[in-house]
Each structure stands twice: as C-alpha cells, then as structure tokens.
Amino acid sequence: EEVSLFTKEQSEALYNMSLQPRILYTGPAGTGKTFMACESAIRRPKEDRVLVLCFNRNLSFWLIDNLKGYENITVSHVHKFMVDTSRINIGKYDRTDDFWNHGLPQKAYSIMSKRKKDELFDCLVVDEVQDMFIRDYLDFMDSCLKGGLAEGTWSFFGDFENQAVTKQLDTEIKDLEEMTNFAPFTLRKNCRNTPRIVKRLENFTNLSPKYNGTLRHDNHLTPDLIYYTSKEDQCEQLVRKLEELFGLGYQGNDIIVLSTTKHDPVPERQLGSRWSGRIKEYSIKKNQDVQWTTIHSFKGLESPAIILTDIERLSDEKAINLLYVGMSRAQSNLTLMMSHELRPVIKKILLGQ
C-alpha cells in the first residue's frame, strides 16, 4: 500500500509537468527522482527513441533491469555510453579524473556531433544529473538529442544539495538557464526513509531546507549509533549487529553494508567462522547474501537495512556529504559504525549544538 502511494504521488507530479518539453527535477535523496526518471522514459510515445543516462554504474544495472522490454529506450551508464560512442580502446588511456571529466566526453562529442539528425534521440532522460554538471558532459548530451538541450525534449533529475561527492563541477543550474528555457520542479516529500531515519539524516548533515514530510510510517526503530575502538572491535560489533538484524526477521538480501572507503573490503575482514564467506561484494543480481560495497558505488540505490562502516571523520564537507548519501540509502533500518573519537562530535549534534 505504501509503495502504491509513493508511485501515485510521483506519477501525479509527472502528469502535471507532461506538457513541458524540458524539465529539471531537483530534490534531496529519497524523494522519488529515479522512479520518476523511469516513468518519464516509459511515458514517451513508442515511436520516440529515448536515451536514459545515469552516473553510477550499479544504478545503471538497476535501470536496465527495470526498463527492459521497452525497445525504444536505451539505458546506459554515462561513461559506458561515451566509450561506446567514441569507439575507443579505453585500455590505452590513463584513466585520470581529467580523462573522465574532459577527455572522454570530448572524444564522444566529436563523434556524436557528426551524426545525422535521424540518428539522434528524440528524448533524453538523465538521473543523477548533479554529477554531470560539467561543461563537456553537457556538450556531449546536447549532441545526442534532436534539437539539442536548447530546443530538444529532456528531463533531468538531480540532488544539488549534498550528493555531488565524486568530483569538482564547473557548471551550475544558472549556466543551464542561460543555455535554454526549462521548467523547474522541486521535490521535498521523502518517500524512501522512515521518519526517524529522516530526522537523524537532517540532524547529522544539516540538510536545508528540510524534507516536507515523509510518506513511510514510523516503525519505531531509531538509527543505531555504534562506536568502535579498533578495526577488530568494529568487526565484532558488525557481527553482533548482523545477528541482531537476522533476529528481527531481516534476510541476507535485505542488508547492505556500506563503507566510506574501498580499502580493506568488509568481505575480506576477520568476521569469525560463522560469518566467513557470508558477506559478498554487491551485485544487482538477487541472492540470499548480505552484500557490501562503498557508499559511492551505492548512490541512487536503496535497501531495507543499511550498515555504514568506517566512519572516521565528520570534520569537512566531503565527509558530511558522503554520510548524507550513505544514510539516505536505508529504507527502514540504519546503523552507523563510527570511531569512538567522534563521540564528542556526535553528542553535540544530538544536543543540537
């Protein structure tokens, strides 16, 4: 019943904007942007060629799975689409930030911009667009679309408040406004997280403005704060938390462990004989295992229970933004595993200081 309510609310927002050819949907995590991106692609006329792009590779797998069967819709991770378009051997390049941010999109643009109009797409849908607000990315997207970004049909979905944690951007919404006319639409109703997760998320990340309410019911589960004193202590605490979640009725595939770092992967840690081999690296394929990946790699996705590990600092904007992404993935149960040195910082946050 909750899910149908969420989709109904977001569908109404899409319907109200259906007469606008160019729309920028903005809103914080959990407001239904990815669902709406799928809907905006599905609702296009069947004769339209629709291109759906996103920034996160794992999210692209989810989108591909959910949009399969629609022959007029092409779904891709933006980097893969650029590589396929430019037809380069990526192994011959140094894959630095400059390559991903400028070199690759420039090469893809040089190919796409030479294509005939009937080879271009009728509609462009972009999720996680906040991570693609780089001039060379926008130029490439412009070249993919009939009429370009100025006169073509597109829907962009992005969180411009806290989620741009992957790179330095060189373009803002005001720059897009100078390129074209579009209709802005703001989303503030949270339809992913429980009220208690939302409250803790708002407190820890100074989200402003706050959400305009939540749609999920209160399950009376307050996010759990666990402090560890060492790597070994964190492993022991993680095992206890997993046992607790299983005791509450969660299955392995309900639980995702997310780390702030890709170093020292959780599946390779010493978790004891009972849990050895029971935590797998994340895959979109359904299985019965607890899964692990980094917060970066899980952007745009969600899970009933999330355990965040290796939280060592909250002293800078990048760390806060990363925490925001991680916390907002949890639908109903959230655990934060933090260094004991953060206890005074957390105390001040909880006291509203």
Short mmCIF file of C-alpha atoms in Angstrom, two decimals:
data_model
loop_
_atom_site.label_atom_id
_atom_site.label_comp_id
_atom_site.label_asym_id
_atom_site.label_seq_id
_atom_site.Cartn_x
_atom_site.Cartn_y
_atom_site.Cartn_z
CA GLU A 1 0.00 0.00 0.00
CA GLU A 2 2.86 2.39 0.85
CA VAL A 3 4.59 1.69 -2.49
CA SER A 4 1.45 2.37 -4.48
CA LEU A 5 1.02 5.63 -2.56
CA PHE A 6 4.56 6.70 -3.38
CA THR A 7 4.20 5.95 -7.08
CA LYS A 8 0.82 7.65 -7.24
CA GLU A 9 2.21 10.89 -5.77
CA GLN A 10 5.21 10.93 -8.11
CA SER A 11 3.05 9.98 -11.11
CA GLU A 12 0.84 12.98 -10.45
CA ALA A 13 3.90 15.23 -10.45
CA LEU A 14 4.94 13.79 -13.80
CA TYR A 15 1.45 14.23 -15.22
CA ASN A 16 1.31 17.88 -14.11
CA MET A 17 4.57 18.53 -15.96
CA SER A 18 3.79 16.41 -19.02
CA LEU A 19 3.23 19.40 -21.29
CA GLN A 20 6.70 20.81 -20.64
CA PRO A 21 9.38 19.69 -23.12
CA ARG A 22 12.30 20.45 -20.81
CA ILE A 23 12.16 19.86 -17.06
CA LEU A 24 14.71 19.93 -14.25
CA TYR A 25 13.51 17.98 -11.21
CA THR A 26 15.52 18.74 -8.08
CA GLY A 27 15.22 17.36 -4.59
CA PRO A 28 17.14 15.65 -1.80
CA ALA A 29 17.72 11.92 -1.57
CA GLY A 30 14.67 9.70 -1.24
CA THR A 31 12.15 11.96 -2.98
CA GLY A 32 11.49 9.56 -5.87
CA LYS A 33 13.69 11.04 -8.59
CA THR A 34 14.86 7.69 -10.00
CA PHE A 35 11.31 6.34 -10.08
CA MET A 36 10.21 9.47 -11.90
CA ALA A 37 13.10 9.17 -14.37
CA CYS A 38 11.86 5.69 -15.27
CA GLU A 39 8.29 6.91 -15.59
CA SER A 40 9.26 9.86 -17.77
CA ALA A 41 11.02 7.47 -20.18
CA ILE A 42 8.19 4.94 -20.21
CA ARG A 43 5.55 7.60 -20.90
CA ARG A 44 7.19 8.79 -24.08
CA PRO A 45 5.43 7.75 -27.33
CA LYS A 46 6.58 4.33 -28.51
CA GLU A 47 7.91 5.82 -31.74
CA ASP A 48 10.29 8.09 -29.81
CA ARG A 49 13.87 6.95 -29.31
CA VAL A 50 14.63 7.64 -25.65
CA LEU A 51 18.10 7.74 -24.08
CA VAL A 52 18.34 7.24 -20.30
CA LEU A 53 21.69 8.04 -18.68
CA CYS A 54 22.94 7.94 -15.10
CA PHE A 55 26.32 8.44 -13.44
CA ASN A 56 26.53 5.44 -11.14
CA ARG A 57 27.37 2.08 -12.74
CA ASN A 58 25.36 -0.02 -10.26
CA LEU A 59 22.36 2.26 -10.69
CA SER A 60 22.58 1.76 -14.46
CA PHE A 61 22.24 -2.02 -13.94
CA TRP A 62 19.10 -1.39 -11.87
CA LEU A 63 17.67 0.93 -14.52
CA ILE A 64 18.43 -1.54 -17.31
CA ASP A 65 16.65 -4.29 -15.38
CA ASN A 66 13.60 -2.12 -14.69
CA LEU A 67 13.33 -0.73 -18.23
CA LYS A 68 13.93 -3.95 -20.12
CA GLY A 69 11.18 -4.75 -22.58
CA TYR A 70 10.89 -1.18 -23.86
CA GLU A 71 12.50 -1.43 -27.29
CA ASN A 72 12.51 2.33 -27.82
CA ILE A 73 14.50 3.02 -24.63
CA THR A 74 18.31 2.86 -24.45
CA VAL A 75 19.72 2.81 -20.91
CA SER A 76 23.38 3.28 -20.05
CA HIS A 77 25.96 4.36 -17.52
CA VAL A 78 27.14 7.66 -18.99
CA HIS A 79 30.81 6.63 -19.20
CA LYS A 80 29.96 3.38 -20.97
CA PHE A 81 27.79 5.27 -23.46
CA MET A 82 30.64 7.70 -24.14
CA VAL A 83 33.11 4.85 -24.65
CA ASP A 84 30.69 3.01 -26.96
CA THR A 85 30.04 6.22 -28.90
CA SER A 86 33.69 7.15 -29.33
CA ARG A 87 34.68 3.53 -30.05
CA ILE A 88 37.99 3.98 -28.24
CA ASN A 89 40.11 1.28 -26.63
CA ILE A 90 39.88 2.55 -23.08
CA GLY A 91 42.78 0.36 -22.01
CA LYS A 92 45.17 2.60 -23.93
CA TYR A 93 44.35 5.66 -21.82
CA ASP A 94 45.40 6.81 -18.36
CA ARG A 95 42.05 6.89 -16.62
CA THR A 96 42.65 10.03 -14.60
CA ASP A 97 39.99 12.47 -13.42
CA ASP A 98 40.86 14.69 -16.38
CA PHE A 99 40.20 11.79 -18.77
CA TRP A 100 36.76 11.03 -17.29
CA ASN A 101 35.73 14.67 -16.84
CA HIS A 102 37.01 16.10 -20.12
CA GLY A 103 38.97 13.78 -22.40
CA LEU A 104 36.32 11.07 -22.75
CA PRO A 105 33.28 13.36 -23.19
CA GLN A 106 35.19 15.44 -25.73
CA LYS A 107 36.04 12.35 -27.79
CA ALA A 108 32.44 11.13 -27.63
CA TYR A 109 31.15 14.59 -28.58
CA SER A 110 33.43 14.72 -31.64
CA ILE A 111 31.76 11.53 -32.94
CA MET A 112 28.17 12.19 -31.90
CA SER A 113 28.15 15.77 -33.24
CA LYS A 114 28.80 14.40 -36.77
CA ARG A 115 25.79 12.10 -36.79
CA LYS A 116 22.73 12.81 -38.87
CA LYS A 117 19.56 14.09 -37.23
CA ASP A 118 17.68 10.80 -37.67
CA GLU A 119 20.46 9.04 -35.74
CA LEU A 120 19.90 11.20 -32.67
CA PHE A 121 17.48 10.61 -29.80
CA ASP A 122 14.01 12.15 -29.54
CA CYS A 123 14.14 12.41 -25.75
CA LEU A 124 16.91 12.47 -23.14
CA VAL A 125 16.35 11.40 -19.51
CA VAL A 126 19.23 11.87 -17.06
CA ASP A 127 19.26 10.69 -13.46
CA GLU A 128 21.98 11.87 -11.02
CA VAL A 129 22.47 14.88 -13.28
CA GLN A 130 24.15 16.76 -10.41
CA ASP A 131 27.24 14.61 -11.03
CA MET A 132 27.27 15.55 -14.72
CA PHE A 133 27.18 19.32 -14.41
CA ILE A 134 30.47 19.65 -16.25
CA ARG A 135 30.53 21.63 -19.48
CA ASP A 136 31.96 18.77 -21.55
CA TYR A 137 29.25 16.40 -20.28
CA LEU A 138 26.52 18.87 -21.16
CA ASP A 139 28.03 19.41 -24.61
CA PHE A 140 28.00 15.65 -25.20
CA MET A 141 24.38 15.31 -24.04
CA ASP A 142 23.48 18.25 -26.25
CA SER A 143 24.93 16.40 -29.25
CA CYS A 144 22.86 13.26 -28.53
CA LEU A 145 19.49 14.98 -28.71
CA LYS A 146 17.40 16.20 -31.63
CA GLY A 147 17.20 19.96 -31.16
CA GLY A 148 19.94 19.81 -28.53
CA LEU A 149 19.43 20.91 -24.96
CA ALA A 150 18.15 24.30 -26.14
CA GLU A 151 15.19 23.06 -28.19
CA GLY A 152 15.00 19.29 -27.61
CA THR A 153 12.93 17.25 -25.16
CA TRP A 154 14.64 16.27 -21.93
CA SER A 155 14.04 15.53 -18.25
CA PHE A 156 16.87 15.94 -15.75
CA PHE A 157 16.74 14.64 -12.18
CA GLY A 158 19.27 15.72 -9.58
CA ASP A 159 20.14 16.38 -5.97
CA PHE A 160 22.15 19.58 -5.93
CA GLU A 161 22.24 19.85 -2.14
CA ASN A 162 24.58 17.15 -0.87
CA GLN A 163 25.14 14.40 -3.42
CA ALA A 164 27.89 15.75 -5.67
CA VAL A 165 30.56 13.79 -3.81
CA THR A 166 32.50 12.40 -6.75
CA LYS A 167 34.14 15.37 -8.47
CA GLN A 168 34.58 19.10 -8.76
CA LEU A 169 31.89 20.53 -11.03
CA ASP A 170 32.32 23.52 -13.33
CA THR A 171 28.66 24.23 -14.18
CA GLU A 172 25.67 25.38 -12.14
CA ILE A 173 21.92 25.48 -12.72
CA LYS A 174 22.20 29.15 -13.64
CA ASP A 175 24.51 28.17 -16.52
CA LEU A 176 21.86 25.76 -17.82
CA GLU A 177 19.32 28.58 -17.57
CA GLU A 178 21.49 30.64 -19.91
CA MET A 179 21.55 27.79 -22.43
CA THR A 180 17.83 27.05 -22.62
CA ASN A 181 14.37 27.58 -21.19
CA PHE A 182 13.09 24.81 -18.94
CA ALA A 183 10.53 24.23 -16.20
CA PRO A 184 11.92 23.68 -12.69
CA PHE A 185 10.14 21.29 -10.35
CA THR A 186 11.15 20.84 -6.71
CA LEU A 187 10.59 17.63 -4.75
CA ARG A 188 10.71 17.71 -0.91
CA LYS A 189 8.50 14.81 0.21
CA ASN A 190 10.58 11.84 1.37
CA CYS A 191 9.14 8.53 0.17
CA ARG A 192 12.07 6.22 0.97
CA ASN A 193 13.08 6.56 4.62
CA THR A 194 11.19 6.21 7.89
CA PRO A 195 10.58 9.41 9.89
CA ARG A 196 13.29 8.53 12.42
CA ILE A 197 15.90 7.97 9.73
CA VAL A 198 14.90 11.27 8.13
CA LYS A 199 15.23 13.13 11.43
CA ARG A 200 18.68 11.70 12.10
CA LEU A 201 19.72 12.42 8.50
CA GLU A 202 18.62 16.03 8.77
CA ASN A 203 20.44 16.48 12.10
CA PHE A 204 23.72 14.88 11.02
CA THR A 205 24.01 16.57 7.62
CA ASN A 206 22.41 19.99 8.28
CA LEU A 207 20.06 19.43 5.37
CA SER A 208 18.44 22.76 4.49
CA PRO A 209 15.66 23.18 3.67
CA LYS A 210 14.43 20.05 5.42
CA TYR A 211 12.09 17.49 3.90
CA ASN A 212 8.45 18.45 3.59
CA GLY A 213 7.30 15.36 5.47
CA THR A 214 7.66 11.63 4.93
CA LEU A 215 5.37 9.03 3.40
CA ARG A 216 6.59 5.94 5.20
CA HIS A 217 5.11 5.07 8.58
CA ASP A 218 7.16 5.22 11.78
CA ASN A 219 8.45 1.72 12.58
CA HIS A 220 9.78 2.92 15.96
CA LEU A 221 13.36 1.90 15.04
CA THR A 222 15.76 4.73 15.85
CA PRO A 223 19.04 4.61 13.87
CA ASP A 224 21.69 2.82 15.89
CA LEU A 225 24.98 4.57 16.69
CA ILE A 226 27.84 2.18 17.39
CA TYR A 227 31.33 3.33 18.38
CA TYR A 228 34.39 1.16 17.79
CA THR A 229 37.85 1.47 19.30
CA SER A 230 39.80 -0.58 16.75
CA LYS A 231 39.49 -2.48 13.50
CA GLU A 232 38.97 -5.70 15.44
CA ASP A 233 36.33 -4.11 17.66
CA GLN A 234 34.43 -2.88 14.62
CA CYS A 235 34.40 -6.43 13.18
CA GLU A 236 32.99 -7.80 16.44
CA GLN A 237 30.35 -5.07 16.60
CA LEU A 238 29.42 -5.69 12.96
CA VAL A 239 28.85 -9.39 13.61
CA ARG A 240 26.63 -8.57 16.62
CA LYS A 241 24.60 -6.12 14.52
CA LEU A 242 24.12 -8.68 11.73
CA GLU A 243 22.94 -11.26 14.26
CA GLU A 244 20.52 -8.68 15.67
CA LEU A 245 19.09 -7.87 12.23
CA PHE A 246 18.56 -11.55 11.47
CA GLY A 247 16.83 -11.84 14.83
CA LEU A 248 14.47 -9.04 13.79
CA GLY A 249 13.50 -11.02 10.69
CA TYR A 250 15.71 -9.38 8.07
CA GLN A 251 17.07 -11.73 5.41
CA GLY A 252 20.58 -11.57 3.98
CA ASN A 253 19.45 -9.82 0.81
CA ASP A 254 17.70 -7.13 2.92
CA ILE A 255 21.03 -5.96 4.34
CA ILE A 256 23.72 -3.85 2.67
CA VAL A 257 26.98 -2.95 4.38
CA LEU A 258 28.43 0.31 3.02
CA SER A 259 31.95 1.56 3.69
CA THR A 260 33.34 5.06 3.39
CA THR A 261 36.40 3.57 1.68
CA LYS A 262 37.15 0.85 -0.86
CA HIS A 263 40.28 -0.18 1.03
CA ASP A 264 40.06 -3.22 3.32
CA PRO A 265 36.78 -4.62 1.91
CA VAL A 266 34.43 -5.96 4.58
CA PRO A 267 34.12 -9.45 2.97
CA GLU A 268 37.89 -9.87 3.45
CA ARG A 269 37.91 -8.97 7.15
CA GLN A 270 38.16 -11.40 10.06
CA LEU A 271 34.50 -11.83 11.00
CA GLY A 272 34.72 -15.25 12.63
CA SER A 273 33.81 -18.70 11.38
CA ARG A 274 30.05 -18.11 11.43
CA TRP A 275 30.22 -15.11 9.09
CA SER A 276 33.23 -16.05 6.98
CA GLY A 277 32.13 -16.06 3.33
CA ARG A 278 28.60 -14.85 4.11
CA ILE A 279 29.14 -11.23 3.05
CA LYS A 280 29.54 -10.81 -0.71
CA GLU A 281 30.55 -7.89 -2.87
CA TYR A 282 27.46 -6.07 -4.13
CA SER A 283 25.72 -7.28 -7.28
CA ILE A 284 22.38 -6.24 -8.76
CA LYS A 285 21.53 -9.93 -9.13
CA LYS A 286 19.19 -11.18 -6.43
CA ASN A 287 20.73 -13.59 -3.93
CA GLN A 288 20.41 -14.51 -0.27
CA ASP A 289 23.68 -13.00 0.95
CA VAL A 290 24.43 -9.88 2.92
CA GLN A 291 26.24 -7.61 0.47
CA TRP A 292 28.95 -4.99 0.75
CA THR A 293 30.14 -2.08 -1.35
CA THR A 294 31.23 1.52 -0.93
CA ILE A 295 28.86 4.42 -0.35
CA HIS A 296 29.99 5.91 -3.68
CA SER A 297 29.03 2.74 -5.55
CA PHE A 298 25.57 2.58 -3.98
CA LYS A 299 24.45 6.10 -4.90
CA GLY A 300 20.93 6.14 -6.27
CA LEU A 301 20.04 2.75 -4.76
CA GLU A 302 18.31 1.66 -1.55
CA SER A 303 17.90 -1.28 0.81
CA PRO A 304 15.69 -2.13 3.82
CA ALA A 305 18.67 -2.25 6.19
CA ILE A 306 21.91 -0.30 5.81
CA ILE A 307 25.02 -0.58 7.98
CA LEU A 308 27.55 2.21 7.44
CA THR A 309 31.09 1.30 8.49
CA ASP A 310 34.47 3.01 8.80
CA ILE A 311 33.13 6.45 9.68
CA GLU A 312 36.33 8.13 10.85
CA ARG A 313 35.68 11.83 10.37
CA LEU A 314 32.88 14.38 10.16
CA SER A 315 35.03 17.48 10.03
CA ASP A 316 34.65 18.55 6.40
CA GLU A 317 32.02 18.98 3.72
CA LYS A 318 33.10 15.93 1.73
CA ALA A 319 32.74 13.65 4.77
CA ILE A 320 29.31 15.11 5.61
CA ASN A 321 28.12 14.72 2.01
CA LEU A 322 29.30 11.11 1.95
CA LEU A 323 27.43 10.43 5.18
CA TYR A 324 24.32 12.02 3.67
CA VAL A 325 24.45 9.66 0.69
CA GLY A 326 25.01 6.62 2.88
CA MET A 327 22.33 7.37 5.49
CA SER A 328 19.70 8.13 2.87
CA ARG A 329 20.01 4.62 1.34
CA ALA A 330 18.22 2.98 4.31
CA GLN A 331 14.51 2.37 3.97
CA SER A 332 13.68 1.06 7.45
CA ASN A 333 16.78 0.24 9.50
CA LEU A 334 20.00 2.25 9.75
CA THR A 335 23.22 1.63 11.68
CA LEU A 336 26.23 3.95 11.83
CA MET A 337 29.54 2.43 12.94
CA MET A 338 31.88 5.26 13.94
CA SER A 339 35.25 5.76 15.53
CA HIS A 340 34.99 6.35 19.29
CA GLU A 341 36.88 9.60 18.72
CA LEU A 342 33.72 11.01 17.11
CA ARG A 343 31.66 10.57 20.26
CA PRO A 344 32.01 14.23 21.40
CA VAL A 345 31.08 15.46 17.91
CA ILE A 346 28.01 13.23 17.79
CA LYS A 347 26.97 14.33 21.28
CA LYS A 348 26.96 17.96 20.15
CA ILE A 349 24.91 17.07 17.07
CA LEU A 350 22.33 15.19 19.13
CA LEU A 351 22.09 18.10 21.56
CA GLY A 352 21.56 20.49 18.63
CA GLN A 353 24.73 22.44 19.33
#
